[in-house]
Coordinates of C-alpha atoms in Angstrom, one line a residue:
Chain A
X1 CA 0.0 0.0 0.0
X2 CA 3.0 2.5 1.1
X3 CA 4.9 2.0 -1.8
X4 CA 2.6 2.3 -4.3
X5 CA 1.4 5.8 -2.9
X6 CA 5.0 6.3 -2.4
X7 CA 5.5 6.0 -6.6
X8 CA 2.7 7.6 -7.6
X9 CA 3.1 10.9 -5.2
X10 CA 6.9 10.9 -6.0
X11 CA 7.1 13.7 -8.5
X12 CA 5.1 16.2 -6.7
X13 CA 6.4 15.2 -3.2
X14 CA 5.3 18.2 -0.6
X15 CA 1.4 18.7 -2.6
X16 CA 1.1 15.4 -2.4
X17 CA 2.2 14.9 1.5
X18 CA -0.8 17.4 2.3
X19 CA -3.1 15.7 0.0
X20 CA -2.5 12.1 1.6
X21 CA -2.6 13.9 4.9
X22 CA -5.7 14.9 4.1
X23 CA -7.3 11.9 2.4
X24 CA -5.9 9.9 5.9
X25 CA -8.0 12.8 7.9
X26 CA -11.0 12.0 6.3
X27 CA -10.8 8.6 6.4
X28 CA -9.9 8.1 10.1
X29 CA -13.1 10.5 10.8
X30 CA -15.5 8.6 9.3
X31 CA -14.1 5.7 10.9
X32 CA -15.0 4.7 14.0
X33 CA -12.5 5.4 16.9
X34 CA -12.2 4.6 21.0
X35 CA -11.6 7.9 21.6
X36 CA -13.6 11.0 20.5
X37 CA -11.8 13.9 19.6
X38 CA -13.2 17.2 21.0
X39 CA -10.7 19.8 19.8
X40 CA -7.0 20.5 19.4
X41 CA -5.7 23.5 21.2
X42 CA -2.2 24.4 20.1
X43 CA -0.8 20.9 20.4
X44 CA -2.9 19.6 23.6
X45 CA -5.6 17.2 22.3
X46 CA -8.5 17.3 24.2
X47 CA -10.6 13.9 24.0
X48 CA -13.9 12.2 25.4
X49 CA -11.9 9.3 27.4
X50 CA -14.2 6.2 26.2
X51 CA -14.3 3.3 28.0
X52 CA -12.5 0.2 26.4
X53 CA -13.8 -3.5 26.9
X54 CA -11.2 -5.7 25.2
X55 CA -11.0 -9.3 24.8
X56 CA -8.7 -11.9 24.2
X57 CA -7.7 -15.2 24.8
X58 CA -10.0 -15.1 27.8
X59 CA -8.3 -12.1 29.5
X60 CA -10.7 -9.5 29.9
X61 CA -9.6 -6.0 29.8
X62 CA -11.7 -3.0 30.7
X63 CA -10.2 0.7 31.1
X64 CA -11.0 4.1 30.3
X65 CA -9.0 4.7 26.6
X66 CA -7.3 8.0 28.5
X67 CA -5.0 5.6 30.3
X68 CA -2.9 5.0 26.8
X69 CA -2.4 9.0 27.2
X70 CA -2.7 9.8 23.6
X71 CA -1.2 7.0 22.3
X72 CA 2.1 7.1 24.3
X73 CA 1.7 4.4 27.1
X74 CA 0.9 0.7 26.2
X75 CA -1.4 -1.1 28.4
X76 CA -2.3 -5.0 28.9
X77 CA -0.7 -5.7 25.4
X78 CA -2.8 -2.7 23.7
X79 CA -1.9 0.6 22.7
X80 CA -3.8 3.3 21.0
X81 CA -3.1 4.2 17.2
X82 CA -2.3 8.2 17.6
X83 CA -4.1 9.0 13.8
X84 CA -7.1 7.2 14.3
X85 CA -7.4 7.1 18.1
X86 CA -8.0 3.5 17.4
X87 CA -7.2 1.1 20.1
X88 CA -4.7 -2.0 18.7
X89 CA -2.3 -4.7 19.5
X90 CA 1.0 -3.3 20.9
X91 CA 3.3 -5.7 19.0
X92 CA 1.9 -6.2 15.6
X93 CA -0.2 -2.7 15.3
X94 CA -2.9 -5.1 14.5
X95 CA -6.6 -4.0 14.4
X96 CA -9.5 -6.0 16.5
X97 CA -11.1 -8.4 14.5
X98 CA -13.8 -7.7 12.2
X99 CA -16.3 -10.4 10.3
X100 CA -13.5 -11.0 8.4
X101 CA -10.8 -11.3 10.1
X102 CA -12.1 -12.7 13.1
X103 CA -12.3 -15.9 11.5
X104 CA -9.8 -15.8 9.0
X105 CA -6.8 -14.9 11.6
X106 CA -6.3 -16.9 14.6
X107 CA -2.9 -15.6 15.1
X108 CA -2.2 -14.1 18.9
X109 CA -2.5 -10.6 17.8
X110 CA -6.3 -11.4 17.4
X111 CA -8.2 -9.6 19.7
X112 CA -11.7 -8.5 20.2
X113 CA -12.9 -4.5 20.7
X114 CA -16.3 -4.4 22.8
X115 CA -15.6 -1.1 23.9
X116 CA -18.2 1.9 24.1
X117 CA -16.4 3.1 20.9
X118 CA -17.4 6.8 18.9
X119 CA -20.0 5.6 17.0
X120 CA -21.4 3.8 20.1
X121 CA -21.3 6.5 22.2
X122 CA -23.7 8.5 19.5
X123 CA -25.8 5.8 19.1
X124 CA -26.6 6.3 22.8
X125 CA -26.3 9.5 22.6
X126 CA -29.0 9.6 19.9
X127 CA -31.0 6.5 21.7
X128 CA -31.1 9.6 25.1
X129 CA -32.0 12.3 22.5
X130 CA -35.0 10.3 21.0
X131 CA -36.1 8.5 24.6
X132 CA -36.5 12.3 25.9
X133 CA -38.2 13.7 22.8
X134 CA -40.6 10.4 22.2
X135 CA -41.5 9.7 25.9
X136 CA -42.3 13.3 26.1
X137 CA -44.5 13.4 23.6
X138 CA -45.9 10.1 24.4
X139 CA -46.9 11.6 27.9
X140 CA -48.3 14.6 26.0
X141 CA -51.0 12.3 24.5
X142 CA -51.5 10.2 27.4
X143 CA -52.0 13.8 29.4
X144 CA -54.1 15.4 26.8
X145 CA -56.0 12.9 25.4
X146 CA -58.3 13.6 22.0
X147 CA -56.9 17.1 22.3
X148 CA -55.1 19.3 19.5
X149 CA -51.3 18.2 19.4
X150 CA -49.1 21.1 20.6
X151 CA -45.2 21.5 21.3
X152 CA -42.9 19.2 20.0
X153 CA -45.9 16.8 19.7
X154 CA -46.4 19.0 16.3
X155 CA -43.4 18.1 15.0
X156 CA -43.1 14.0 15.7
X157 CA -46.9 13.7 14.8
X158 CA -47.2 14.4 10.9
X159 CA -44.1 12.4 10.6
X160 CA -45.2 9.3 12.5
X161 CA -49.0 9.7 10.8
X162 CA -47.1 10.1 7.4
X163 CA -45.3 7.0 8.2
X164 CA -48.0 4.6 9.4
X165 CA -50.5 5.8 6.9
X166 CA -48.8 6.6 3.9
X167 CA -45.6 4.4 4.1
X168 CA -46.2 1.4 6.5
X169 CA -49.8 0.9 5.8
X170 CA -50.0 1.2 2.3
X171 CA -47.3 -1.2 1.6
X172 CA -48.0 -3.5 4.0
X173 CA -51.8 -4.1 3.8
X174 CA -54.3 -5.1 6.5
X175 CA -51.7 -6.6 8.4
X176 CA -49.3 -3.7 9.3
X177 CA -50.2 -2.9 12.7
X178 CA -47.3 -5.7 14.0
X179 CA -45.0 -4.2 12.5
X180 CA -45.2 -0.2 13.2
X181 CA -42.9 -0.3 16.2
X182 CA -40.1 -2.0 14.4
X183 CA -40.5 0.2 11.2
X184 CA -40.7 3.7 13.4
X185 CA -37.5 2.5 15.1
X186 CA -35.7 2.1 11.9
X187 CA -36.6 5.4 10.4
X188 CA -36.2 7.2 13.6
X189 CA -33.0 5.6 14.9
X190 CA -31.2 6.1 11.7
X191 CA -32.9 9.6 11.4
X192 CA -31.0 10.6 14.5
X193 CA -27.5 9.1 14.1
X194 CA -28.1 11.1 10.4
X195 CA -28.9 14.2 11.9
X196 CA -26.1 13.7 14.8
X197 CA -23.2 13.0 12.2
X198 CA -24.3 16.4 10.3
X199 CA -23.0 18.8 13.7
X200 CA -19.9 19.2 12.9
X201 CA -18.5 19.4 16.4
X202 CA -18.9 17.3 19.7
X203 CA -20.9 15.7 20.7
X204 CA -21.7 15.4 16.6
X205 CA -19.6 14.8 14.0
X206 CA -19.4 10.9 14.5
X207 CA -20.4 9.2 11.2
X208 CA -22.4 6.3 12.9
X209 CA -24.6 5.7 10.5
X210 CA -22.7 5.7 7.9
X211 CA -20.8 2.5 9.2
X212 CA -21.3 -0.4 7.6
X213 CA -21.8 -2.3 10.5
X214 CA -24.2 -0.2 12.1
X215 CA -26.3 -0.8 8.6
X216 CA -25.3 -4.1 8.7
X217 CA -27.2 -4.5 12.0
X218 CA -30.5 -2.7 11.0
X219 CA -30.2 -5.0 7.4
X220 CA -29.8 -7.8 9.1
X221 CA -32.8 -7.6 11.1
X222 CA -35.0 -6.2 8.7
X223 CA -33.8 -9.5 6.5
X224 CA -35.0 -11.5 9.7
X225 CA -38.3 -9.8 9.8
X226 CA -39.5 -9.8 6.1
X227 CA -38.5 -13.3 5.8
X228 CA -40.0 -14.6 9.4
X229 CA -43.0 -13.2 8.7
X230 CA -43.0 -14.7 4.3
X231 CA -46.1 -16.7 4.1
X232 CA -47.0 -19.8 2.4
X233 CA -47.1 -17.6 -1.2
X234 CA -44.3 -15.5 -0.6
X235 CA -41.9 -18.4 -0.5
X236 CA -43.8 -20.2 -3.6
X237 CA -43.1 -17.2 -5.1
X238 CA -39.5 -17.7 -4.4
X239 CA -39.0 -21.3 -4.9
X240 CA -41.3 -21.9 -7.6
X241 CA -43.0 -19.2 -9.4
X242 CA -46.8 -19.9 -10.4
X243 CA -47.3 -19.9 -13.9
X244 CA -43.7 -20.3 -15.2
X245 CA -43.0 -23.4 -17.2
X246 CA -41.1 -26.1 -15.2
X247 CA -37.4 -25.5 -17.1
X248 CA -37.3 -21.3 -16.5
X249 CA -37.4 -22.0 -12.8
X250 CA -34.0 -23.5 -13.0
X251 CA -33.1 -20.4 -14.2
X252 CA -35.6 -18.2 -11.9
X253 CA -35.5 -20.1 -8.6
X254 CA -31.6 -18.9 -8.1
X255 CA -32.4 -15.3 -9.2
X256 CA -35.5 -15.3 -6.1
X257 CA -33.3 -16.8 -3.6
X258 CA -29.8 -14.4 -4.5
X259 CA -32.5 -11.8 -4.1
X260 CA -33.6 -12.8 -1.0
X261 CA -29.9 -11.4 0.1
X262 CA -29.5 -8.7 -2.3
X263 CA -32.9 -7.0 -0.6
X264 CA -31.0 -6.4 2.7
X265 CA -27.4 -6.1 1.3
X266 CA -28.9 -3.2 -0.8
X267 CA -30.4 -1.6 2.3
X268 CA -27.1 -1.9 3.8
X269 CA -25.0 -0.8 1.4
X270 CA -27.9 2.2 0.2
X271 CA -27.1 3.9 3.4
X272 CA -24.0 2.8 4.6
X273 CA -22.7 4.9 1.0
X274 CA -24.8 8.0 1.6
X275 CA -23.8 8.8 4.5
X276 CA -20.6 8.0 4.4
X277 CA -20.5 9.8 1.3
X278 CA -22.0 12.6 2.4
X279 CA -19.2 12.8 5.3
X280 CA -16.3 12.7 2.6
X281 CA -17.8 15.0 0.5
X282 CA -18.3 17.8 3.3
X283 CA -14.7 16.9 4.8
X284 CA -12.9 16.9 1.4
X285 CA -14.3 20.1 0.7
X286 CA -13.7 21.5 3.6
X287 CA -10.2 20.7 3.3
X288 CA -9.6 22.5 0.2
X289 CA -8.6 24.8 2.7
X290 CA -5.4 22.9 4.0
X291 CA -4.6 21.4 0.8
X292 CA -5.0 25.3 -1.4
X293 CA -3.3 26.6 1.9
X294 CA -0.1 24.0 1.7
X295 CA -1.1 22.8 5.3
X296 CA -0.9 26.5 6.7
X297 CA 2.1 28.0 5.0
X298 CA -0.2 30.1 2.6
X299 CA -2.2 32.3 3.7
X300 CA -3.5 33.6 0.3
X301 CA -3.7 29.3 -0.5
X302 CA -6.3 29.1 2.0
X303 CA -8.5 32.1 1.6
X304 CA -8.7 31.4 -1.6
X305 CA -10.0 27.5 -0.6
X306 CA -11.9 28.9 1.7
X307 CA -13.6 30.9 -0.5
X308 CA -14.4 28.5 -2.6
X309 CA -15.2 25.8 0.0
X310 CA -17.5 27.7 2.3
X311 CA -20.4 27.9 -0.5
X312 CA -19.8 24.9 -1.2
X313 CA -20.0 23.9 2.0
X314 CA -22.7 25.3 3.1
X315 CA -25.2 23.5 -0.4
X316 CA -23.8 20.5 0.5
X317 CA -24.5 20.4 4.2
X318 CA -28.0 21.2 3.1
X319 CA -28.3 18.7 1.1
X320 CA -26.7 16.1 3.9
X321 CA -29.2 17.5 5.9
X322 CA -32.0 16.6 3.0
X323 CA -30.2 12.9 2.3
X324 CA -30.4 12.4 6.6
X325 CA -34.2 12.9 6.3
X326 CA -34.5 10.9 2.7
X327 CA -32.1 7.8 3.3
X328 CA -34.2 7.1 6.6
X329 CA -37.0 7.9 4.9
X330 CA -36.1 5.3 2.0
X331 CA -35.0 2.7 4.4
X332 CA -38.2 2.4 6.3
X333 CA -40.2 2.2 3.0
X334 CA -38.2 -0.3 1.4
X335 CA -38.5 -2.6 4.4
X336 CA -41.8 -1.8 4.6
X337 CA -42.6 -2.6 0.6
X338 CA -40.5 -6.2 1.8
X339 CA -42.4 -7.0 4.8
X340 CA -45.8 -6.2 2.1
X341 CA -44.8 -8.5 -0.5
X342 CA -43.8 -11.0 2.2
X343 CA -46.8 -11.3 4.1
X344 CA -49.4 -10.1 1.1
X345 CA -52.2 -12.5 0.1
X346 CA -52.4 -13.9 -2.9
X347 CA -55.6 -15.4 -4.3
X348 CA -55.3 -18.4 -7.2
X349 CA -58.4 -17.0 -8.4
X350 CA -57.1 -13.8 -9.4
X351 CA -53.5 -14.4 -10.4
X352 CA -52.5 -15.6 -13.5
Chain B
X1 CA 7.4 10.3 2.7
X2 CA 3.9 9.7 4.4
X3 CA 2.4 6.3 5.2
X4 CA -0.9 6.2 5.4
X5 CA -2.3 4.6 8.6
X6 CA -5.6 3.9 7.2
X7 CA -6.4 0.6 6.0
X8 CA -9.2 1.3 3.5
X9 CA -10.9 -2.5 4.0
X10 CA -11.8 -1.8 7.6
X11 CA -14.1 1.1 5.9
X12 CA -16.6 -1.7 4.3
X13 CA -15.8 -4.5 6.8
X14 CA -18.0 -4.7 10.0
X15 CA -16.4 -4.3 13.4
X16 CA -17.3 -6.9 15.5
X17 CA -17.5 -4.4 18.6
X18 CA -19.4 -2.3 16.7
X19 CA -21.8 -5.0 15.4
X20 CA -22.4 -6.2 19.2
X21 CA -23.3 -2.6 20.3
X22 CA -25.2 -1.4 17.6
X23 CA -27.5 -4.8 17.7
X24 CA -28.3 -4.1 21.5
X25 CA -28.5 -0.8 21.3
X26 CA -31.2 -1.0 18.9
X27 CA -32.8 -4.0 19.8
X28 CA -33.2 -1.5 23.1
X29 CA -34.2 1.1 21.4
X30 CA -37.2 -0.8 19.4
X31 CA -38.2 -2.3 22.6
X32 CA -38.8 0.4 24.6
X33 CA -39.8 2.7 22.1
X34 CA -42.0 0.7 21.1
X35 CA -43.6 -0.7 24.1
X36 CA -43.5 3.0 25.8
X37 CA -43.9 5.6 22.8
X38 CA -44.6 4.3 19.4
X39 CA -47.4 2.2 20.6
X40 CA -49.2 4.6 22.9
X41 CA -48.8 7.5 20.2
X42 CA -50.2 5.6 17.4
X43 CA -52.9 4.5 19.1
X44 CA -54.0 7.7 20.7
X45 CA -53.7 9.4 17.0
X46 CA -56.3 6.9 15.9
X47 CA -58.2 7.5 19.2
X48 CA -58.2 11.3 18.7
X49 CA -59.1 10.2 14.7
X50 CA -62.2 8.2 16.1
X51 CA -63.1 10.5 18.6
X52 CA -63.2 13.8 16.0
X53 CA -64.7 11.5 13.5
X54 CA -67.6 10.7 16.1
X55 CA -67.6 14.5 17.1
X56 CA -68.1 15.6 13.8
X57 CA -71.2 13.4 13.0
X58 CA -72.6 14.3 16.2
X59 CA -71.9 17.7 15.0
X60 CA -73.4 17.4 12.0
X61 CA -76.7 15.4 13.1
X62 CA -77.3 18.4 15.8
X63 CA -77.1 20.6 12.9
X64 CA -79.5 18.9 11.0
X65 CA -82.0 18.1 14.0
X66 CA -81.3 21.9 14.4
X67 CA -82.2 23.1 10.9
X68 CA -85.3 20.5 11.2
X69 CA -86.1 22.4 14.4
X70 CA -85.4 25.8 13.0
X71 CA -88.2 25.0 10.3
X72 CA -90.4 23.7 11.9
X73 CA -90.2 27.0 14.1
X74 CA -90.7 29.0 11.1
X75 CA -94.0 26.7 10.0
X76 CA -95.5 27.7 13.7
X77 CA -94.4 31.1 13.2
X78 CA -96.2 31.4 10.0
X79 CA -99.0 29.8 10.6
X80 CA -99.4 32.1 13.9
X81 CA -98.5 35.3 12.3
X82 CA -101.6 34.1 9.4
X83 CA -103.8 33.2 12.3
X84 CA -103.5 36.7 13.7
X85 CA -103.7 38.3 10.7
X86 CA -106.7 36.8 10.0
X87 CA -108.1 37.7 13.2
X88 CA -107.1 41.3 13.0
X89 CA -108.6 41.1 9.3
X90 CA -112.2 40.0 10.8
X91 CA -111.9 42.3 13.8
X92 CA -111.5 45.0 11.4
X93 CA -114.6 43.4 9.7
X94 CA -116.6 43.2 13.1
X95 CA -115.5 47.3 13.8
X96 CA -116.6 48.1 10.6
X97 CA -120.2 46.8 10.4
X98 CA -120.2 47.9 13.9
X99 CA -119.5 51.7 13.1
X100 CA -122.2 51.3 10.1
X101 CA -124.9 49.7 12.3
X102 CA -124.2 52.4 15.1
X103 CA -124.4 55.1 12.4
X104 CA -127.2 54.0 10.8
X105 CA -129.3 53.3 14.4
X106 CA -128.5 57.1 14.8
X107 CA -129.6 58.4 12.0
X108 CA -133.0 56.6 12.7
X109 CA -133.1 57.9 16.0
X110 CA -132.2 61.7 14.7
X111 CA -135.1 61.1 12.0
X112 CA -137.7 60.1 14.9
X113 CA -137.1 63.2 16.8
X114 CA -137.0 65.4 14.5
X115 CA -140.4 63.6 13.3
X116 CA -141.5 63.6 16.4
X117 CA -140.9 67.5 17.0
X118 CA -142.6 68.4 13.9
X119 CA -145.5 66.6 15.4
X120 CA -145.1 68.1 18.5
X121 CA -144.8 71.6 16.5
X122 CA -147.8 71.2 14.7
X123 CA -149.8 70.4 17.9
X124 CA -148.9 73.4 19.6
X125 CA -149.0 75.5 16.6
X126 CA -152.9 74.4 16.1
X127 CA -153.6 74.9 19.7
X128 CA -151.6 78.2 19.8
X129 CA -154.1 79.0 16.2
X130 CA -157.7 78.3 18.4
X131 CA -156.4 80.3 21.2
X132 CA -155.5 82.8 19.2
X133 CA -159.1 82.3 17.4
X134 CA -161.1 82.1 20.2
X135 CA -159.3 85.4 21.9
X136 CA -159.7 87.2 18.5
X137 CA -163.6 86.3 18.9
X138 CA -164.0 87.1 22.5
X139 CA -162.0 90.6 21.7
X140 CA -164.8 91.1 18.7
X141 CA -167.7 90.0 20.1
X142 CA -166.3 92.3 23.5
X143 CA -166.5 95.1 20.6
X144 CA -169.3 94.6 19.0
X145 CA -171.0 94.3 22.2
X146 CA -170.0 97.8 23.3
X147 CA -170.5 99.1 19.6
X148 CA -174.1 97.4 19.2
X149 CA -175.1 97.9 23.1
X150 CA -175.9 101.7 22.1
X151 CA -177.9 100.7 18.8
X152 CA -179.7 97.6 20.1
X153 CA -181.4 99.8 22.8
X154 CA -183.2 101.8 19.6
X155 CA -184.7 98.6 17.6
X156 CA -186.1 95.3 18.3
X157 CA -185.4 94.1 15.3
X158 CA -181.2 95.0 15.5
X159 CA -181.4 93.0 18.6
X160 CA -182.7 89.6 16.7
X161 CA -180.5 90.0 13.8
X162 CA -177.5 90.4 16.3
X163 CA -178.7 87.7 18.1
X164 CA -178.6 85.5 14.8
X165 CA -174.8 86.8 14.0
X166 CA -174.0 85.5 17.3
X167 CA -175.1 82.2 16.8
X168 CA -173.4 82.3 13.0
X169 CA -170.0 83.0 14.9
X170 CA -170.6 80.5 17.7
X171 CA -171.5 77.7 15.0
X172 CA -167.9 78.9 13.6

């Protein structure tokens, strides 16, 4: 990897330096992290200490990430990584393990991170915001029964109405009413961490929804859902198509069942892009700054990138901010058209 | 020359940590939300739905037993103002034929006494006429008396013819 960045920024060593510095900025931000970066103040860093659990070869290790003191002290075999404030293994500089690698490597560098990491810590963060706002309102309508909405009750009810009427209901059919909770929770919980990762300062900033394994998560059990709750049709559908001459469902029976996956690994990977994409887009702008402003030694360099990057800036924010409301927005109907062709009726008399 | 720290895979593969976390968090999350806030909202939405639903129709059925009231109102309120009207029309008719009978008893009564003070006139005007005759008769015969008592002393004769003029004016 080095080397190959080493040949191709050769020629144009110093621009180069800045724009790699860069593009490593970026990518360690929308990364997850085990510390959470606040501000830097001259050269003092100041950090949100998260607490690390890690794990390995039954040794149990749980500390708040501030005892590696910015990357300088090594602790139980871990020590932090001073770019991406990432904790990992003091020896090899290995990562934890991911799916992946979690499997794959079973060397003694292997070690698992269960700690209350960035994105964690706005996920909960996000979890407190929406608990406060939803119980409120929920106590609002248990208080003021069959009254006019008022408050914040105003602004959670068109969307929740718009949702269960428009969205979840229509899709779904008669039987949609199991199903609300689940679907609210998915729009609103990626709604927040949306909205959250647009701040662009603490306790904001963290890009939690835009990791894939965050998405993963909320893929994964929507896949569970949609295909718990297939009926009898949905999975003749699947498996063999009524209607179809016997010899195209050798062809059609794989294409169903690959896109039985592909559903969810498209819901995944839908929003898991966006918003991580959004996130580069803002912080490569952004940096136009640095980069036009050879990493502070020009002055005119970076008033001319600013300039140019605060406009810029400033549209595409607005347009994160759109993409927040419109990727949760696209998630919870999707799952919602799912869960309706999965649990939809189908009548012999009238098909085919 | 820089290195960069970043290993692009970790970008697209999930962290396990992260993977734990997330799955409890939001299994959490659509728990309790869901038990505690998404359930009681939607349902009071479609309770408040129902209930102005039900308000409105009662709404609406008061303001048609209303408008059902209002004209039957305005029935009774024609038919009483007609009913007076067509008792002030006959009382008018009653006043009338009233005045007229009135006027026309008088007028009877006016003609009777005045007939009845002609009569009375004419009475006393023929009794006021013999009076008047007999005193114009007593006057003359007083005169001729006195005139003829000189003569009558001289003839026999004057005295039987006076005698017979007498009688003619007593016959009158």
């Amino acid at each position: 990897m080095a080397t190959t960045e080493e040949a191709v920024v050769a020629p144009k060593e110093e621009q180069s330096d800045a724009a790699a510095e860069v593009v490593e900025h970026i990518m360690n931000h929308v990364a997850d992290a085990n510390e959470f970066h606040i501000a830097t103040i001259g050269h003092q860093h100041y950090s949100l200490h998260l607490p690390c659990i890690l794990y390995r070869d039954g040794k149990l290790s749980v500390f708040s990430s501030g005892v590696f003191e910015g990357g300088e002290k090594q602790v139980d075999g871990y020590k932090l990584e001073e770019h991406s404030g990432r904790v990992v293994d003091a020896l090899t500089g290995k990562r934890s393990a991911n799916i992946v690698s979690y499997f794959s490597a079973t060397d003694s560098s292997r070690f698992l991170d269960l700690s209350i990491t960035k994105n964690v810590f706005t996920s909960l963060f996000g979890f407190l915001i929406l608990a406060v706002v939803l119980f409120s309102v929920a106590r609002t309508y248990a208080r003021n029964k069959n009254q006019a909405p008022k408050g914040i009750q105003g602004v959670i009810e068109p969307i929740i109405n718009y949702l269960v009427e428009d969205v979840i209901k229509l899709n779904i059919g008669p039987k949609y009413e199991q199903f609300v909770p689940f679907l609210l929770s998915v729009f609103f919980f990626i709604l927040i961490n949306n909205l959250i990762g647009l701040v662009p300062f603490f306790p904001g900033s963290a890009n939690a929804s835009g990791n894939i394994a965050f998405t993963f998560v909320i893929a994964l059990i929507a896949f569970l859902i949609i295909n718990i709750n297939g009926n009898k049709s949905y999975w003749g559908h699947i498996f063999a198509m009524p209607g179809v001459p016997k010899w195209v469902l050798i062809i059609l029976t794989p294409v169903e069942v690959v896109g039985l996956f592909i559903k969810p690994i498209a819901l995944m990977l839908r929003l898991f892009g966006n918003i991580t994409g959004g996130h580069i887009a803002i912080l490569s702008i952004v940096s136009l700054i640095f980069i036009f402003g050879k990493m502070g030694q020009s002055v005119g360099g970076a008033t001319l990138g600013g300039g140019m990057a605060i406009p810029i800036v400033l549209f595409v924010n607005a347009m994160e901010l759109f993409v927040a409301f419109l990727q949760a927005y696209v998630f919870t109907l999707l799952t919602s058209i799912f869960i309706g062709s999965a649990v939809e009726e189908h009548h012999s008399t009238e098909h085919h | 020359m820089h290195i960069l720290a970043f290993d692009p895979m970790s970008l697209i593969l999930p962290d396990l940590g992260l993977l734990f976390w997330t799955t409890i968090i939001f299994l959490l999350f659509w728990f309790l939300m869901g038990k505690f806030a998404f359930k009681p909202i939607v349902k009071a939405i479609k309770d408040r739905e129902q209930f102005i639903n039900e308000s409105l129709s009662a709404a609406d059925k008061a303001k048609h037993e209303m408008q059902q009231l209002q004209s039957d109102n305005a029935a009774l309120l024609k038919e009483a103002r007609d009913e007076g009207a067509k008792i002030l029309k006959e009382a008018k008719e009653v006043k009338e034929s009233m005045i007229a009978d009135a006027q026309n008893r008088a007028k009877e009564e006016a003609a009777k006494i005045i007939a009845d003070a002609k009569l009375e006139i004419d009475a006393q005007k023929k009794s006021a006429l013999a009076e008047v005759k007999n005193e114009v008769s007593r006057i003359s015969i007083d005169i001729a008396q006195k005139v003829l008592a000189r003569e009558l002393d001289s003839s026999k004769d004057q005295q039987t013819y006076i005698n017979s003029l007498v009688e003619k004016i007593k016959a009158n």
